[in-house]
Amino acid sequence: MPNALQVAIDDLDRMPRMPAWVTSTRPETAEDVAFLSGAALNHLHLVLNRVDLPHALLRDRLALRAAEAFVAFSGRPEREAALRDAVHLLRPGDLPGPAGETYLSWRRAAERPVSIKALGRALPTFEPGQIATWLDAGQGAPVGRAARVLEAVLTEAPRADVPALVLADAALAQALGWEHLVPLLAPGLKRADLRKQGEDLRVASHRALISSAIEAVRQAADLARRAAHLKAVAPKLRAKGAGDAVAMFLTRDAVAPSALPLPDRAARRLCDRLVDLGAVRELTGRDTFRLYGV
């Protein structure tokens, strides 16, 4: 009889794969770009409907990717490791810095179902009424709707790049019928794209979503396999509070041992045990102030 882990992996191997003609075709016209982005988003939609996908973990990982992309094209030096440190090693009373705030905005926007209240929590410098007005600027097909929201925000607030991208992702999610925002636009857009308008911005958004949807599907498959393995080894854990700790790993890109619902020493032992079982990875390469993730 196959074990539970093998059954889970065999089932995940049946996860819909992005068609090769989407990943390999080089679009040359606006019509090609729109067609391929529609195909890529449709495929991502199928993947996001999988019940065996760790949805919160995927959104958190994509939030990190979006923040890293934005920080890079805004000229700041922070990358993935520094962004994780800025957020996950934050102590009470500390400030995360500009790059950390960027990451927090995407994390907060993606962790709760899309609503004006949730978006206001992610973008506290804007009034709920203003957020609602900007979202209402997007009408029509999903990508065109997202592009119009992006343009509307940047027309009124030219320096509000992060809010504009977050709200554009929110508009896309609403148009596609997704309960949660999925961070997609920022990793695929170039800095110069944010200054485009009308049809040029819509085409740039289509192009960005092709690459981002392909990467999101790849990450979804990878995280689903890793999550299945973590769930399979969870019964081997004897520490009190291990079940709650596993639940945290299944929803967060990175976890500090101090954040786990265990005493410090027990938390570190649990993390080391999960690494030995191949269920989580140590993400920093450091001997101290370590972070762990699926």
GROMACS .gro file of C-alpha atoms in nm:
model
  294
    1MET     CA    1   0.000   0.000   0.000
    2PRO     CA    2   0.139   0.346  -0.086
    3ASN     CA    3   0.197   0.578   0.210
    4ALA     CA    4   0.004   0.900   0.262
    5LEU     CA    5   0.287   1.118   0.131
    6GLN     CA    6   0.313   0.923  -0.194
    7VAL     CA    7  -0.063   0.940  -0.245
    8ALA     CA    8  -0.052   1.316  -0.191
    9ILE     CA    9   0.237   1.361  -0.433
   10ASP     CA   10   0.070   1.144  -0.697
   11ASP     CA   11  -0.244   1.360  -0.668
   12LEU     CA   12  -0.041   1.681  -0.697
   13ASP     CA   13   0.123   1.547  -1.010
   14ARG     CA   14  -0.221   1.576  -1.165
   15MET     CA   15  -0.232   1.950  -1.098
   16PRO     CA   16  -0.310   2.126  -1.428
   17ARG     CA   17   0.013   2.233  -1.598
   18MET     CA   18   0.052   2.552  -1.793
   19PRO     CA   19   0.036   2.459  -2.164
   20ALA     CA   20   0.371   2.473  -2.341
   21TRP     CA   21   0.231   2.704  -2.608
   22VAL     CA   22   0.166   2.964  -2.336
   23THR     CA   23   0.513   2.943  -2.186
   24SER     CA   24   0.706   2.924  -2.513
   25THR     CA   25   0.517   3.156  -2.749
   26ARG     CA   26   0.666   3.501  -2.802
   27PRO     CA   27   0.372   3.737  -2.862
   28GLU     CA   28   0.432   3.995  -3.134
   29THR     CA   29   0.103   4.185  -3.150
   30ALA     CA   30  -0.132   4.334  -2.891
   31GLU     CA   31  -0.385   4.066  -2.982
   32ASP     CA   32  -0.129   3.791  -2.917
   33VAL     CA   33  -0.040   3.941  -2.580
   34ALA     CA   34  -0.405   3.967  -2.475
   35PHE     CA   35  -0.479   3.611  -2.587
   36LEU     CA   36  -0.183   3.463  -2.401
   37SER     CA   37  -0.251   3.657  -2.082
   38GLY     CA   38  -0.611   3.536  -2.090
   39ALA     CA   39  -0.494   3.178  -2.134
   40ALA     CA   40  -0.238   3.212  -1.853
   41LEU     CA   41  -0.490   3.368  -1.613
   42ASN     CA   42  -0.749   3.104  -1.695
   43HIS     CA   43  -0.499   2.833  -1.616
   44LEU     CA   44  -0.400   3.006  -1.291
   45HIS     CA   45  -0.770   3.026  -1.204
   46LEU     CA   46  -0.795   2.646  -1.234
   47VAL     CA   47  -0.492   2.601  -1.011
   48LEU     CA   48  -0.623   2.844  -0.748
   49ASN     CA   49  -0.940   2.637  -0.723
   50ARG     CA   50  -0.743   2.335  -0.600
   51VAL     CA   51  -0.835   2.249  -0.242
   52ASP     CA   52  -0.494   2.091  -0.181
   53LEU     CA   53  -0.311   2.415  -0.254
   54PRO     CA   54  -0.176   2.611   0.048
   55HIS     CA   55  -0.348   2.928  -0.068
   56ALA     CA   56  -0.238   3.163   0.210
   57LEU     CA   57   0.122   3.045   0.179
   58LEU     CA   58   0.119   3.100  -0.198
   59ARG     CA   59  -0.020   3.451  -0.161
   60ASP     CA   60   0.239   3.534   0.104
   61ARG     CA   61   0.520   3.405  -0.119
   62LEU     CA   62   0.385   3.607  -0.413
   63ALA     CA   63   0.359   3.914  -0.189
   64LEU     CA   64   0.731   3.880  -0.120
   65ARG     CA   65   0.799   3.848  -0.492
   66ALA     CA   66   0.591   4.157  -0.569
   67ALA     CA   67   0.766   4.359  -0.298
   68GLU     CA   68   1.109   4.249  -0.418
   69ALA     CA   69   1.027   4.345  -0.776
   70PHE     CA   70   0.900   4.687  -0.676
   71VAL     CA   71   1.193   4.759  -0.444
   72ALA     CA   72   1.434   4.660  -0.722
   73PHE     CA   73   1.289   4.889  -0.985
   74SER     CA   74   1.256   5.174  -0.737
   75GLY     CA   75   1.634   5.165  -0.696
   76ARG     CA   76   1.658   5.032  -0.340
   77PRO     CA   77   1.914   4.760  -0.254
   78GLU     CA   78   1.693   4.528  -0.044
   79ARG     CA   79   1.617   4.187  -0.190
   80GLU     CA   80   1.433   3.877  -0.069
   81ALA     CA   81   1.650   3.805   0.238
   82ALA     CA   82   1.653   4.166   0.358
   83LEU     CA   83   1.276   4.198   0.310
   84ARG     CA   84   1.217   3.885   0.518
   85ASP     CA   85   1.441   4.019   0.792
   86ALA     CA   86   1.268   4.358   0.788
   87VAL     CA   87   0.928   4.200   0.853
   88HIS     CA   88   0.981   3.870   1.033
   89LEU     CA   89   1.250   3.991   1.277
   90LEU     CA   90   1.059   4.308   1.360
   91ARG     CA   91   1.034   4.368   1.735
   92PRO     CA   92   0.755   4.562   1.908
   93GLY     CA   93   0.813   4.932   1.857
   94ASP     CA   94   1.054   4.885   1.565
   95LEU     CA   95   0.989   5.038   1.224
   96PRO     CA   96   1.030   4.814   0.918
   97GLY     CA   97   1.179   5.085   0.695
   98PRO     CA   98   1.055   5.179   0.346
   99ALA     CA   99   1.127   4.838   0.190
  100GLY     CA  100   0.967   4.656   0.482
  101GLU     CA  101   0.660   4.878   0.460
  102THR     CA  102   0.631   4.787   0.092
  103TYR     CA  103   0.638   4.418   0.178
  104LEU     CA  104   0.387   4.465   0.460
  105SER     CA  105   0.146   4.644   0.225
  106TRP     CA  106   0.132   4.347  -0.010
  107ARG     CA  107   0.115   4.095   0.274
  108ARG     CA  108  -0.175   4.275   0.440
  109ALA     CA  109  -0.358   4.321   0.111
  110ALA     CA  110  -0.331   3.951   0.024
  111GLU     CA  111  -0.399   3.789   0.361
  112ARG     CA  112  -0.769   3.882   0.391
  113PRO     CA  113  -1.056   3.866   0.141
  114VAL     CA  114  -1.068   4.171  -0.086
  115SER     CA  115  -1.271   4.452   0.070
  116ILE     CA  116  -1.238   4.825   0.120
  117LYS     CA  117  -1.165   4.763   0.489
  118ALA     CA  118  -0.888   4.512   0.415
  119LEU     CA  119  -0.734   4.737   0.151
  120GLY     CA  120  -0.752   5.031   0.391
  121ARG     CA  121  -0.557   4.826   0.644
  122ALA     CA  122  -0.291   4.756   0.380
  123LEU     CA  123  -0.283   5.118   0.261
  124PRO     CA  124  -0.343   5.322   0.577
  125THR     CA  125  -0.243   5.657   0.423
  126PHE     CA  126  -0.553   5.658   0.201
  127GLU     CA  127  -0.914   5.705   0.308
  128PRO     CA  128  -1.158   5.417   0.242
  129GLY     CA  129  -1.368   5.647   0.024
  130GLN     CA  130  -1.071   5.725  -0.198
  131ILE     CA  131  -0.985   5.356  -0.229
  132ALA     CA  132  -1.345   5.278  -0.329
  133THR     CA  133  -1.344   5.558  -0.588
  134TRP     CA  134  -1.025   5.428  -0.746
  135LEU     CA  135  -1.156   5.072  -0.760
  136ASP     CA  136  -1.473   5.198  -0.928
  137ALA     CA  137  -1.255   5.344  -1.205
  138GLY     CA  138  -1.196   4.995  -1.336
  139GLN     CA  139  -1.467   4.861  -1.565
  140GLY     CA  140  -1.484   4.599  -1.837
  141ALA     CA  141  -1.262   4.294  -1.890
  142PRO     CA  142  -1.029   4.195  -1.603
  143VAL     CA  143  -0.692   4.314  -1.736
  144GLY     CA  144  -0.832   4.635  -1.882
  145ARG     CA  145  -1.006   4.698  -1.551
  146ALA     CA  146  -0.681   4.653  -1.358
  147ALA     CA  147  -0.494   4.882  -1.598
  148ARG     CA  148  -0.757   5.155  -1.563
  149VAL     CA  149  -0.734   5.140  -1.183
  150LEU     CA  150  -0.355   5.157  -1.204
  151GLU     CA  151  -0.378   5.461  -1.430
  152ALA     CA  152  -0.644   5.632  -1.218
  153VAL     CA  153  -0.438   5.606  -0.899
  154LEU     CA  154  -0.115   5.724  -1.061
  155THR     CA  155  -0.291   6.014  -1.232
  156GLU     CA  156  -0.417   6.149  -0.899
  157ALA     CA  157  -0.120   6.038  -0.685
  158PRO     CA  158   0.186   6.005  -0.913
  159ARG     CA  159   0.413   5.888  -0.631
  160ALA     CA  160   0.174   5.622  -0.500
  161ASP     CA  161   0.322   5.335  -0.699
  162VAL     CA  162   0.268   5.065  -0.436
  163PRO     CA  163  -0.097   5.159  -0.365
  164ALA     CA  164  -0.161   5.176  -0.738
  165LEU     CA  165  -0.022   4.827  -0.796
  166VAL     CA  166  -0.201   4.682  -0.494
  167LEU     CA  167  -0.535   4.828  -0.602
  168ALA     CA  168  -0.481   4.712  -0.960
  169ASP     CA  169  -0.425   4.358  -0.831
  170ALA     CA  170  -0.740   4.397  -0.619
  171ALA     CA  171  -0.941   4.507  -0.923
  172LEU     CA  172  -0.808   4.210  -1.119
  173ALA     CA  173  -0.908   3.971  -0.840
  174GLN     CA  174  -1.257   4.119  -0.822
  175ALA     CA  175  -1.302   4.095  -1.198
  176LEU     CA  176  -1.188   3.731  -1.200
  177GLY     CA  177  -1.411   3.638  -0.907
  178TRP     CA  178  -1.120   3.561  -0.673
  179GLU     CA  179  -1.191   3.603  -0.302
  180HIS     CA  180  -0.837   3.718  -0.228
  181LEU     CA  181  -0.596   3.950  -0.401
  182VAL     CA  182  -0.314   3.758  -0.570
  183PRO     CA  183   0.000   3.976  -0.618
  184LEU     CA  184   0.075   3.950  -0.989
  185LEU     CA  185   0.128   4.281  -1.166
  186ALA     CA  186   0.438   4.423  -0.997
  187PRO     CA  187   0.679   4.137  -1.082
  188GLY     CA  188   0.593   4.154  -1.452
  189LEU     CA  189   0.589   4.530  -1.506
  190LYS     CA  190   0.889   4.752  -1.573
  191ARG     CA  191   0.938   5.088  -1.405
  192ALA     CA  192   0.871   5.268  -1.733
  193ASP     CA  193   0.539   5.083  -1.770
  194LEU     CA  194   0.397   5.275  -1.474
  195ARG     CA  195   0.419   5.597  -1.676
  196LYS     CA  196   0.222   5.455  -1.968
  197GLN     CA  197  -0.145   5.527  -2.024
  198GLY     CA  198  -0.444   5.392  -2.212
  199GLU     CA  199  -0.379   5.114  -2.461
  200ASP     CA  200  -0.004   5.112  -2.395
  201LEU     CA  201  -0.060   5.045  -2.025
  202ARG     CA  202  -0.321   4.780  -2.097
  203VAL     CA  203  -0.081   4.592  -2.328
  204ALA     CA  204   0.199   4.623  -2.072
  205SER     CA  205  -0.036   4.480  -1.808
  206HIS     CA  206  -0.129   4.187  -2.032
  207ARG     CA  207   0.239   4.119  -2.093
  208ALA     CA  208   0.321   4.139  -1.722
  209LEU     CA  209   0.045   3.896  -1.633
  210ILE     CA  210   0.168   3.632  -1.875
  211SER     CA  211   0.502   3.597  -1.698
  212SER     CA  212   0.356   3.641  -1.349
  213ALA     CA  213   0.080   3.384  -1.397
  214ILE     CA  214   0.333   3.132  -1.530
  215GLU     CA  215   0.553   3.187  -1.224
  216ALA     CA  216   0.255   3.171  -0.988
  217VAL     CA  217   0.152   2.833  -1.130
  218ARG     CA  218   0.509   2.705  -1.093
  219GLN     CA  219   0.524   2.822  -0.733
  220ALA     CA  220   0.180   2.678  -0.660
  221ALA     CA  221   0.289   2.331  -0.773
  222ASP     CA  222   0.612   2.353  -0.573
  223LEU     CA  223   0.443   2.476  -0.254
  224ALA     CA  224   0.165   2.220  -0.282
  225ARG     CA  225   0.422   1.938  -0.287
  226ARG     CA  226   0.615   2.089   0.003
  227ALA     CA  227   0.297   2.142   0.203
  228ALA     CA  228   0.188   1.782   0.142
  229HIS     CA  229   0.522   1.661   0.277
  230LEU     CA  230   0.493   1.882   0.586
  231LYS     CA  231   0.143   1.752   0.656
  232ALA     CA  232   0.264   1.393   0.613
  233VAL     CA  233   0.545   1.427   0.867
  234ALA     CA  234   0.340   1.633   1.116
  235PRO     CA  235   0.218   1.322   1.308
  236LYS     CA  236   0.583   1.244   1.393
  237LEU     CA  237   0.611   1.567   1.594
  238ARG     CA  238   0.567   1.521   1.967
  239ALA     CA  239   0.611   1.876   2.094
  240LYS     CA  240   0.308   2.036   2.253
  241GLY     CA  241   0.189   2.308   2.018
  242ALA     CA  242   0.345   2.141   1.713
  243GLY     CA  243   0.011   2.133   1.534
  244ASP     CA  244  -0.029   2.510   1.565
  245ALA     CA  245   0.331   2.557   1.453
  246VAL     CA  246   0.271   2.348   1.141
  247ALA     CA  247  -0.037   2.557   1.065
  248MET     CA  248   0.180   2.869   1.077
  249PHE     CA  249   0.432   2.721   0.834
  250LEU     CA  250   0.145   2.640   0.597
  251THR     CA  251   0.033   3.005   0.582
  252ARG     CA  252   0.354   3.212   0.602
  253ASP     CA  253   0.648   3.249   0.369
  254ALA     CA  254   0.888   3.264   0.665
  255VAL     CA  255   0.861   3.200   1.037
  256ALA     CA  256   1.098   3.295   1.318
  257PRO     CA  257   1.118   3.038   1.600
  258SER     CA  258   1.022   3.314   1.843
  259ALA     CA  259   0.688   3.349   1.662
  260LEU     CA  260   0.593   2.983   1.722
  261PRO     CA  261   0.355   2.895   2.008
  262LEU     CA  262   0.628   2.711   2.199
  263PRO     CA  263   0.901   2.804   2.448
  264ASP     CA  264   1.214   2.935   2.274
  265ARG     CA  265   1.424   2.620   2.311
  266ALA     CA  266   1.139   2.391   2.212
  267ALA     CA  267   1.065   2.611   1.909
  268ARG     CA  268   1.425   2.591   1.790
  269ARG     CA  269   1.428   2.214   1.839
  270LEU     CA  270   1.105   2.181   1.643
  271CYS     CA  271   1.248   2.385   1.355
  272ASP     CA  272   1.563   2.172   1.351
  273ARG     CA  273   1.351   1.857   1.354
  274LEU     CA  274   1.144   1.978   1.060
  275VAL     CA  275   1.462   2.060   0.867
  276ASP     CA  276   1.593   1.707   0.938
  277LEU     CA  277   1.265   1.565   0.807
  278GLY     CA  278   1.295   1.773   0.489
  279ALA     CA  279   0.966   1.948   0.569
  280VAL     CA  280   1.096   2.305   0.604
  281ARG     CA  281   1.411   2.492   0.504
  282GLU     CA  282   1.631   2.732   0.696
  283LEU     CA  283   1.616   3.045   0.481
  284THR     CA  284   1.897   3.269   0.605
  285GLY     CA  285   2.213   3.058   0.622
  286ARG     CA  286   2.289   3.220   0.960
  287ASP     CA  287   2.364   3.065   1.297
  288THR     CA  288   2.144   3.317   1.477
  289PHE     CA  289   1.825   3.508   1.398
  290ARG     CA  290   1.719   3.226   1.173
  291LEU     CA  291   1.402   3.207   0.963
  292TYR     CA  292   1.233   2.892   0.840
  293GLY     CA  293   0.985   2.826   0.562
  294VAL     CA  294   0.821   2.549   0.360
   0.00000   0.00000   0.00000
